[in-house]
């Protein structure tokens, strides 16, 4: 696929709390890069974050990637859900129940509210494990209304995330 045809810019949030969550996230980033109409243009560091929601589960590994794509938002969502299911199926077979979440955070300057998909992601500004890695790779990212994301979040909360060193796999 010629790079110039991948004209849409999307940001994808990744999360896993497998017992080897870093590996799951790294493999998911590779799988995104190998999708037919997609290329990973940038990836954030991996972060360890305490769970939002039920606390009786392991910490998560989170990251965000910038994807250049020719897919429409809903076609991209299909691909993300397919990758999630593939990972889940593999995990169920070999390692028991596991999770991988792939969330479409932003797609160009699109604002979309449909039964299947909400863009920007509804919780994006409320979750430090989403907006902090996003700002790492796109400090000037904006919402569809043009507001800079960095002005809409409590930047000091970044300290809650623990950056995972590259060589430290899980
Ligand atoms: N908490 C963290 N820290 N990271 C996640 O990716 C994540 N994903 C979820 C819920 C259960 C909301 N909590 C999370 O789906």
Coordinates of C-alpha atoms and ligand atoms in Angstrom, one line a residue:
X1 CA 0.0 0.0 0.0
X2 CA 1.5 3.3 -1.1
X3 CA 1.9 5.5 2.0
X4 CA 0.1 8.4 0.3
X5 CA -3.1 6.4 0.2
X6 CA -3.1 5.9 3.9
X7 CA -4.5 9.4 4.3
X8 CA -6.4 9.1 7.6
X9 CA -4.8 9.5 10.9
X10 CA -6.2 7.6 13.8
X11 CA -5.0 7.0 17.4
X12 CA -5.5 3.6 19.0
X13 CA -5.3 2.9 22.7
X14 CA -4.1 -0.5 23.7
X15 CA -4.5 -2.2 27.1
X16 CA -3.8 -5.6 28.5
X17 CA -3.6 -7.2 32.0
X18 CA -2.4 -10.6 30.9
X19 CA 0.3 -12.2 33.0
X20 CA 2.6 -11.1 30.1
X21 CA 0.8 -7.9 29.2
X22 CA 3.8 -6.1 27.6
X23 CA 4.2 -8.9 25.1
X24 CA 0.5 -8.9 24.3
X25 CA 0.6 -5.1 23.7
X26 CA 3.8 -5.3 21.6
X27 CA 2.3 -8.1 19.5
X28 CA -0.9 -6.2 19.0
X29 CA 1.1 -3.2 17.7
X30 CA 2.8 -5.5 15.2
X31 CA -0.5 -6.9 14.2
X32 CA -1.9 -3.4 13.6
X33 CA 1.2 -2.5 11.5
X34 CA 0.5 -5.7 9.4
X35 CA -3.1 -4.9 8.7
X36 CA -3.6 -4.4 4.9
X37 CA -4.6 -0.7 4.8
X38 CA -2.7 0.4 7.9
X39 CA 0.7 1.5 9.0
X40 CA 1.8 2.3 12.6
X41 CA 3.4 5.7 12.3
X42 CA 4.3 6.2 15.9
X43 CA 4.1 4.3 19.2
X44 CA 4.2 5.6 22.7
X45 CA 6.2 4.0 25.5
X46 CA 4.5 1.2 27.4
X47 CA 3.1 2.2 30.8
X48 CA 2.0 0.2 33.8
X49 CA -1.2 1.6 35.3
X50 CA -3.4 0.7 38.2
X51 CA -6.8 -0.6 37.1
X52 CA -9.6 1.8 36.7
X53 CA -12.8 0.0 37.8
X54 CA -12.6 -3.2 39.8
X55 CA -9.3 -3.2 41.8
X56 CA -9.2 -7.0 42.3
X57 CA -7.3 -7.5 39.0
X58 CA -3.8 -7.1 37.9
X59 CA -2.2 -3.8 36.8
X60 CA -2.6 -2.9 33.1
X61 CA 0.0 -2.3 30.5
X62 CA -1.2 0.6 28.3
X63 CA 0.1 2.3 25.2
X64 CA -1.2 4.4 22.3
X65 CA -0.2 4.3 18.6
X66 CA -0.7 6.6 15.7
X67 CA -2.1 4.7 12.7
X68 CA -2.2 5.9 9.2
X69 CA -5.0 4.1 7.4
X70 CA -7.2 4.0 4.4
X71 CA -10.1 2.4 6.4
X72 CA -13.2 4.2 7.3
X73 CA -13.8 4.5 11.0
X74 CA -16.3 1.6 11.1
X75 CA -14.1 -0.6 8.9
X76 CA -11.2 0.2 11.2
X77 CA -13.4 -0.8 14.2
X78 CA -14.1 -4.1 12.5
X79 CA -10.4 -4.7 12.2
X80 CA -9.7 -3.8 15.8
X81 CA -12.5 -6.1 17.1
X82 CA -11.2 -8.9 14.9
X83 CA -7.7 -8.5 16.4
X84 CA -9.1 -8.5 19.9
X85 CA -11.0 -11.7 19.1
X86 CA -7.9 -13.4 17.6
X87 CA -5.9 -12.6 20.7
X88 CA -8.7 -13.7 23.0
X89 CA -9.0 -17.0 21.1
X90 CA -5.3 -17.7 21.3
X91 CA -5.3 -16.9 24.9
X92 CA -8.2 -19.0 25.8
X93 CA -6.6 -22.0 24.2
X94 CA -3.1 -21.6 25.7
X95 CA -3.2 -19.4 28.8
X96 CA -6.8 -19.2 30.0
X97 CA -9.0 -16.0 29.9
X98 CA -7.1 -12.9 29.1
X99 CA -7.9 -9.4 27.9
X100 CA -6.7 -7.1 25.1
X101 CA -8.5 -3.9 24.5
X102 CA -8.0 -1.8 21.3
X103 CA -9.9 1.4 21.4
X104 CA -10.3 3.9 18.6
X105 CA -9.6 7.2 20.3
X106 CA -9.4 9.8 17.5
X107 CA -9.9 9.7 13.7
X108 CA -8.8 12.8 11.9
X109 CA -11.0 15.6 13.2
X110 CA -14.1 13.4 13.2
X111 CA -16.8 13.6 15.8
X112 CA -19.1 10.6 15.6
X113 CA -21.8 9.3 17.8
X114 CA -23.3 6.1 16.5
X115 CA -24.6 2.9 18.2
X116 CA -21.4 1.0 17.5
X117 CA -18.8 3.7 17.8
X118 CA -18.2 7.0 19.6
X119 CA -15.2 9.2 18.4
X120 CA -13.5 10.8 20.2
X121 CA -13.5 7.9 22.7
X122 CA -15.9 8.8 25.5
X123 CA -13.5 8.3 28.4
X124 CA -10.4 9.5 26.7
X125 CA -9.9 12.7 28.8
X126 CA -10.8 10.9 32.0
X127 CA -8.2 8.2 31.8
X128 CA -4.6 9.1 32.3
X129 CA -3.5 5.8 30.8
X130 CA -5.1 7.0 27.5
X131 CA -4.3 10.7 27.3
X132 CA -0.7 10.6 28.7
X133 CA 0.7 8.2 26.0
X134 CA -1.3 10.0 23.4
X135 CA 0.3 13.3 24.3
X136 CA 3.7 11.6 24.3
X137 CA 3.4 11.0 20.6
X138 CA 1.0 13.8 19.6
X139 CA 1.5 16.7 22.1
X140 CA -0.5 19.0 19.8
X141 CA -3.4 16.6 19.3
X142 CA -6.8 18.4 19.3
X143 CA -10.4 17.4 19.8
X144 CA -12.8 17.8 16.8
X145 CA -13.7 21.3 18.1
X146 CA -10.1 22.4 17.9
X147 CA -9.3 22.4 21.6
X148 CA -5.9 21.1 22.5
X149 CA -6.1 17.9 24.5
X150 CA -3.2 19.0 26.7
X151 CA -5.3 21.9 28.0
X152 CA -8.2 19.6 28.9
X153 CA -6.4 17.2 31.2
X154 CA -4.6 17.3 34.6
X155 CA -1.1 17.0 33.3
X156 CA 0.5 16.3 36.7
X157 CA -1.5 13.1 36.9
X158 CA 1.0 11.6 34.5
X159 CA 3.1 10.8 37.6
X160 CA 0.6 8.0 38.3
X161 CA 1.9 6.0 35.3
X162 CA 5.1 3.9 35.5
X163 CA 7.0 3.7 32.3
X164 CA 8.1 0.2 31.4
X165 CA 11.8 0.0 30.3
X166 CA 12.0 -1.4 26.7
X167 CA 14.0 -4.5 27.6
X168 CA 11.7 -5.3 30.5
X169 CA 9.2 -7.8 29.1
X170 CA 6.6 -8.2 31.8
Ligands
LIG1 N1 -7.6 0.3 33.7 C1 -6.3 0.6 33.3 N2 -5.4 1.1 34.1 N3 -6.0 0.4 32.0 C2 -6.9 -0.2 31.1 O1 -6.6 -0.4 29.9 C3 -8.2 -0.5 31.6 N4 -9.2 -1.0 30.7 C4 -10.4 -1.2 31.2 C5 -10.8 -0.9 32.6 C6 -11.4 -2.2 33.2 C7 -11.9 0.2 32.5 N5 -9.7 -0.5 33.4 C8 -8.5 -0.2 32.9 O2 -11.3 -1.8 30.3

